[in-house]
C-alpha atoms as one frame of an Amber mdcrd trajectory, in Angstrom:
protein
   0.054   0.066  -0.174   1.714   3.527  -0.714   1.424   6.351   1.858   2.498
   9.784   1.965   3.905  11.774   4.627   2.042  14.092   6.226   4.565  15.337
   8.614   5.329  18.291   6.884   2.997  20.622   4.498   3.336  23.892   3.246
   1.366  25.374   0.602  -2.683  24.412   0.140  -2.029  23.750  -3.402  -3.148
  20.470  -3.570  -0.645  20.102  -6.736   1.857  20.878  -4.507   4.082  17.937
  -2.717   4.087  18.242   1.589   8.038  19.213   1.429   9.729  21.315  -1.888
  12.988  21.262  -3.391  14.427  24.422  -4.764  16.420  24.667  -8.117  17.660
  27.816  -9.091  14.265  29.719 -10.204  11.643  26.434 -10.075   9.963  24.572
  -7.478  10.097  20.724  -7.705   7.952  18.291  -5.291  10.555  16.379  -3.268
   8.778  13.805  -2.089   7.048  11.985  -5.474   6.310   8.494  -4.705   9.012
   6.511  -5.333   8.905   3.290  -6.682  10.661   0.434  -4.795  12.569  -1.196
  -7.945  14.653   2.069  -8.234  16.877   1.515  -4.749  17.248  -2.612  -6.017
  20.454  -1.451  -8.435  22.317   0.605  -5.665  21.242  -1.646  -2.455  22.545
  -4.677  -5.162  25.921  -2.486  -5.687  26.396  -2.216  -2.082  26.097  -5.627
  -1.121  28.539  -6.562  -3.866  31.152  -4.323  -2.779  30.602  -5.663   0.755
  31.356  -9.111  -0.422  34.425  -8.114  -2.325  35.730  -6.445   0.698  35.000
  -9.182   3.258  34.122 -12.738   1.156  35.718 -15.325  -1.745  33.588 -15.596
  -4.589  31.378 -18.001  -3.734  29.985 -15.826  -0.932  30.317 -13.199  -4.032
  27.722 -14.993  -6.215  25.391 -16.385  -3.255  25.458 -12.470  -1.803  23.833
 -11.941  -5.359  21.658 -14.457  -5.946  20.136 -12.908  -2.091  19.723  -9.912
  -3.881  17.774 -11.015  -6.822  15.128 -11.720  -4.533  12.062  -9.054  -4.483
  12.666  -6.212  -2.374   9.644  -6.855  -0.472  11.136 -10.260   1.085  14.333
  -8.222   2.770  14.483  -8.295   6.196  14.004  -4.923   7.725  17.232  -4.632
   9.116  18.828  -5.276   5.731  16.262  -2.474   3.851  17.248  -0.292   7.103
  21.178  -0.581   6.358  20.795  -0.426   2.981  18.798   2.898   3.649  21.029
   4.409   6.057  23.252   5.178   2.627  20.810   7.811   0.995  21.024  11.376
   1.678  18.535  13.084   3.529  16.014  14.129  -0.085  16.921  10.634  -1.102
  14.852   8.884   2.200  11.918  12.283   2.316  11.302  10.733  -0.487  12.131
   6.958   0.280   9.492   7.810   3.616   6.598   8.139   0.996   7.261   4.538
  -0.621   5.021   2.246   2.723   4.438   2.520   6.149   7.457   0.060   6.824
   9.876   2.427   5.674   8.457   5.366   6.564   8.567   3.753  10.250  12.513
   2.541   9.907  13.700   6.370   8.434  11.581   7.810  11.225  12.613   5.868
  14.197  14.891   7.599  16.531  17.865   4.363  15.735  18.092   5.621  12.330
  19.344   9.242  12.727  22.208   7.474  14.439  22.517   4.860  11.595  22.240
   6.598   9.130  26.255   7.589   7.202  24.931  10.716   5.610  26.920  13.512
   6.853  25.398  15.519   9.514  26.427  19.703   7.727  24.183  21.947   9.398
  21.893  23.865   7.543  21.911  27.469   6.730  17.640  28.886   7.426  16.933
  32.177   6.416  13.116  33.356   7.428  12.134  36.078   5.720   9.743  39.277
   7.303   7.161  41.297   5.564   6.093  43.954   8.368   2.511  44.554   6.155
   1.436  41.092   6.022   2.591  37.769   7.676   1.372  36.268   4.764   4.307
  37.401   2.206   6.513  35.167   4.900   8.785  32.875   3.522  11.544  30.277
   5.291  14.054  28.694   2.991  16.804  26.064   4.280  20.056  25.077   2.447
  21.638  22.051   2.416  24.869  21.653   1.969  25.349  18.149   1.666  22.924
  17.935  -1.444  23.770  22.269  -2.519  20.132  22.662  -2.502  17.563  25.205
  -1.105  14.207  24.106  -0.015  10.724  26.002   0.486  10.424  25.149   4.097
   6.378  25.897   5.776   6.072  29.508   6.960   5.325  30.343  10.437   2.203
  30.657  11.219   2.104  33.362  14.213   1.644  36.295  13.024   3.644  38.351
  15.484   6.826  39.130  13.831   7.990  42.111  15.994   9.862  39.660  18.273
  10.583  36.330  15.974  13.704  34.889  16.264  15.974  31.291  14.969  18.062
  29.556  16.952  19.274  26.123  16.952  16.875  23.595  16.362  14.004  26.152
  16.758  11.439  29.121  15.953  10.526  31.191  19.169   8.649  34.439  20.022
   9.517  36.387  22.825   7.850  38.876  23.467   4.794  39.348  25.048   4.540
  35.608  25.549   7.851  33.230  25.085   6.773  30.822  22.187   8.464  28.396
  20.331   8.326  25.474  17.720  10.608  23.200  15.928  12.022  24.464  12.978
  10.414  22.449   9.800   6.845  21.884  11.930   6.469  25.632  12.421   2.608
  25.369  11.760   1.911  22.625  13.384   2.053  23.397  17.258   3.925  26.154
  19.060   5.012  25.041  22.626   4.425  28.187  25.790   6.464  28.486  28.194
   5.660  30.716  31.649   6.377  34.079  30.318  10.046  35.981  30.756  10.563
  38.250  33.909  11.267  40.531  31.257   9.563  39.708  28.346  12.187  41.831
  25.538  12.874  42.191  21.562  15.795  41.283  19.828  17.840  39.075  22.003
  20.570  36.525  21.890  19.171  33.239  22.267  19.827  29.625  22.305  19.104
  26.112  23.117  20.923  23.714  24.973  20.478  20.192  26.358  19.066  19.699
  29.472  20.190  17.401  32.627  18.167  14.725  31.493  19.003  11.216  32.197
  15.947   9.191  32.532  14.246   9.877  29.046  15.557   8.809  26.098  15.406
  12.226  24.385  16.453  15.886  24.601  13.973  18.200  26.101  15.965  22.008
  25.188  16.873  24.235  27.893  17.190  28.343  26.901  19.315  30.804  27.607
  18.034  34.212  27.036  20.180  37.533  26.851  19.963  41.426  26.575  17.554
  42.336  23.691  15.338  45.176  24.645  12.341  45.080  26.756   9.581  44.885
  25.777   6.246  46.273  28.164   2.703  46.861  26.132   3.812  47.156  22.928
   6.888  50.077  24.037  10.886  49.718  24.835  12.909  50.042  26.302  16.317
  50.723  25.618  18.162  52.109  28.857  17.258  48.715  30.512  20.180  46.941
  31.477  18.170  42.858  31.137  18.991  39.967  33.683  20.026  36.664  31.469
  17.312  34.585  31.833  17.738  30.814  31.258  14.510  28.071  30.676  14.626
  24.558  32.987  11.648  22.392  30.842  11.622  19.697  33.936  11.284  22.445
  36.291   8.629  24.873  33.532  10.591  27.735  34.894  12.336  31.166  34.443
  15.487  31.871  36.457  17.704  34.425  36.654  21.884  35.666  36.394  23.506
  38.681  35.996  23.308  40.997  32.880  25.411  41.559  30.731  28.762  43.172
  31.786  28.410  46.987  32.096  31.241  47.719  29.106  27.718  46.161  26.445
  25.657  49.194  26.889  22.378  48.941  27.623  19.842  47.950  24.813  22.258
  45.746  23.302  20.062  43.655  20.522  20.728  40.952  18.407  21.764  43.569
  15.459  24.341  44.368  17.517  25.750  41.756  18.825  26.718  38.240  18.131
  27.086  34.700  20.156  28.445  31.537  20.024  27.261  28.529  22.390  30.727
  26.408  22.906  31.610  23.801  25.364  29.332  25.151  27.737  29.625  28.670
  27.106  27.700  31.423  25.956  29.637  34.017  24.006  29.052  37.638  23.257
  30.408  39.623  20.696  30.221  43.209  20.411  30.282  43.349  16.402  31.469
  46.470  16.098  33.100  47.379  19.729  34.697  43.927  19.623  33.850  43.546
  23.154  33.487  39.652  24.544  32.765  37.729  27.672  31.350  34.506  28.298
  28.572  33.820  30.123  29.129  30.055  32.243  26.218  28.009  32.060  27.029
  26.074  34.798  28.714  28.742  37.410  26.227  31.202  36.279  28.433  33.933
  36.304  30.722  36.311  33.297  34.271  36.357  32.529  35.474  39.296  32.359
  35.221  40.749  29.363  38.402  41.082  26.237  38.989  42.880  23.273  39.247
  40.977  20.119  39.983  42.924  17.255  42.491  41.968  14.923  44.652  44.588
  12.734  42.117  46.166  10.622  39.357  44.578  11.544  36.150  47.041  11.111
  33.476  44.288  12.224  33.061  40.813  13.512  30.947  37.901  14.205  31.599
  34.465  16.608  30.880  31.230  15.508  30.574  27.856  17.656  32.716  25.465
  14.965  33.026  21.711  15.739  36.608  21.768  17.516  37.117  26.138  18.209
  36.067  29.096  18.630  36.113  31.493  15.059  35.831  35.019  14.295  35.607
  36.306  11.148  34.916  39.512   9.967  36.170  42.147   7.523  39.744  43.930
   7.289  40.479  46.814   5.524  43.912  47.608   4.663  45.837  50.883   3.919
  45.966  50.446   0.643  41.694  49.956   0.348  41.540  46.572  -0.171  39.272
  44.707   2.001  39.030  41.182   3.086  36.533  38.820   4.779  38.800  36.430
   7.309  38.648  33.464   9.736  40.404  33.456  12.496  40.725  30.646  15.454
  40.304  31.975  18.548  41.859  30.430  21.725  39.454  29.993  24.494  41.753
  30.719  27.675  43.786  33.669  26.453  41.364  35.231  23.523  43.851  35.422
  21.682  43.262  34.970  17.381  45.027  33.101  14.721  44.308  33.683  11.098
  42.704  30.486   9.374  41.461  31.697   5.920  40.468  34.264   3.883  37.807
  34.326   1.452  38.350  33.906  -2.125  38.609  38.206  -3.592  36.652  37.086
  -6.520  33.891  35.120  -4.417  33.710  38.165  -1.952  33.011  40.599  -4.771
  30.195  38.245  -6.359  28.304  38.904  -3.019  28.086  42.695  -4.339  26.993
  45.482  -7.129  29.183  48.626  -6.553  31.413  49.709  -4.814  29.586  52.410
  -2.048  31.689  52.575   1.421  29.168  51.036   3.083  28.660  47.900   1.080
  29.917  45.411   3.576  27.215  46.911   6.574  25.271  44.592   5.075  27.299
  41.234   5.454  26.098  39.051   7.499  27.828  35.733   9.165  26.581  32.233
  10.936  27.333  29.004  11.170  28.025  25.739  13.051  29.704  22.651  12.512
  32.699  22.709   9.966  30.815  25.592   8.156  30.498  29.123   8.118  27.863
  30.905   6.008  28.671  34.209   5.112  25.461  36.204   3.500  24.772  39.822
   2.153  21.361  40.507   3.089  19.916  43.086   0.635  16.727  42.256  -1.385
  17.582  43.625  -4.004  20.487  41.771  -4.532  18.502  38.021  -3.746  20.232
  37.911  -0.570  23.585  35.606  -2.592  25.763  33.995  -0.223  28.897  31.338
   0.722  29.973  28.835   2.023  33.281  27.819   4.113  33.650  24.200   4.917
  36.974  23.844   7.775  38.562  20.206   7.948  38.300  19.585  11.660  41.431
  17.395  11.023  43.847  19.741   8.832  42.529  22.948   9.618  42.214  23.135
   5.424  39.072  25.743   4.402  37.377  24.801   1.171  35.211  28.084   0.030
  32.303  27.680  -2.365  29.075  29.527  -3.560  25.834  29.151  -2.407  23.229
  28.435  -5.435  20.909  31.502  -5.504  17.645  31.799  -3.727  14.056  31.284
  -6.429  12.744  33.687  -8.599   9.457  32.897  -6.385  10.768  34.373  -3.464
   8.356  37.630  -1.928   9.912  40.471  -0.746  10.872  41.398   2.527  11.037
  43.819   5.289  13.954  41.870   7.318  15.814  38.284   7.015  16.642  35.957
   9.804  19.568  32.966   9.786  21.059  31.148  11.678  22.421  27.319  10.894
  21.064  24.266  12.529  22.373  20.858  12.656  18.677  18.971  10.864  18.273
  14.874  11.196  15.485  12.632  10.163  14.272  12.922  13.134  13.620  16.095
  13.291  11.310  15.780   9.298   9.130  13.146   9.425   9.287  12.693  13.589
   6.498  13.239  15.957   6.405  17.734  15.886   4.457  17.678  19.260   7.810
  15.992  21.071   9.664  19.146  20.137  13.719  17.611  21.130  17.107  19.383
  20.571  19.003  17.831  17.905  22.900  17.628  18.087
């Protein structure tokens, strides 16, 4: 019996599939019905390769004969092994083949078995100030080099909308969150913040939960502008607030050090959650301090400004903290540079420079302030740089940092589709994505690392 996945739905047009792959200016269904025969050749070749590596010719012949059996007669374990070698877009298609395949692919255990690389995805959420119906969400999968059109959040509040890690958030007047790939399904509400705020820094981290087989998210909220009855107070230095999902309550911690002026928001600050500390960097001031999630205290404030830096961002990569920023040099040239940050001394060492032609491709002129529209986010081994100007259609590039030898490879990200709406604001962030995020139960929000 054929079934279609109903876990992810976007558009009301019945002619479109629930989850959509974007290829330049066209939108194509990502979840058409996939016939089992299309995977037989792949499974046979994998099996034969395994036999060549570990068996003699008789075993190879026996294995070939076994694989010629109807695929419906294969054991669940063998089907699971075959499917685990496929990339996420193909697995999404495969999940629509039958109930058995869907149950295998959407299980918690399959996410850990799957061999596809877990490169963090790049998310862009466009906000239209007048009509929330024109909001759109996109995700870029670096493994398949493909953009996806995601479900648009059905919440009308645009003033306090944030994306981070595995979730989308509303921070004022109430605090709400929803999984990034199921935003139309259900918004989970916590008790209100002690100090409701807009444009804070926000991150999710795993709670201490030893008695369950899934990880509930804890949240940390830093800075922002206080929101009181549709009015804002830019003078108030707001306490840090931390949400404990087991207690279902928010606790207070000291605010940002006074070196960071009051009213600091996500537009002037960059943050990175790395090895149990929440780092905050002034994008223009280059002040940096870290909040210890266990001891709940701030470190002393350092100034991290390599020679020539105009502004910079912090990124939590897999093995180290990375500073990324624009440098101006006396002879008039500019570069976008990545540095590794020493956590103890806060000293930096250069690891890569974006190729000049790649940097130039993100602009259409030589205005003095053109770099002001550059933004940078990252996670794991990837650092994304993009231009948030609408008229340029948000050009982006990505740098992959090899965790073993530190080698960096830059490449251009494919353009977003022409069907994109006009936005007044874009929200960008990175998040790991698992099949359970896509096909799992959206009513049970879990944190994926």
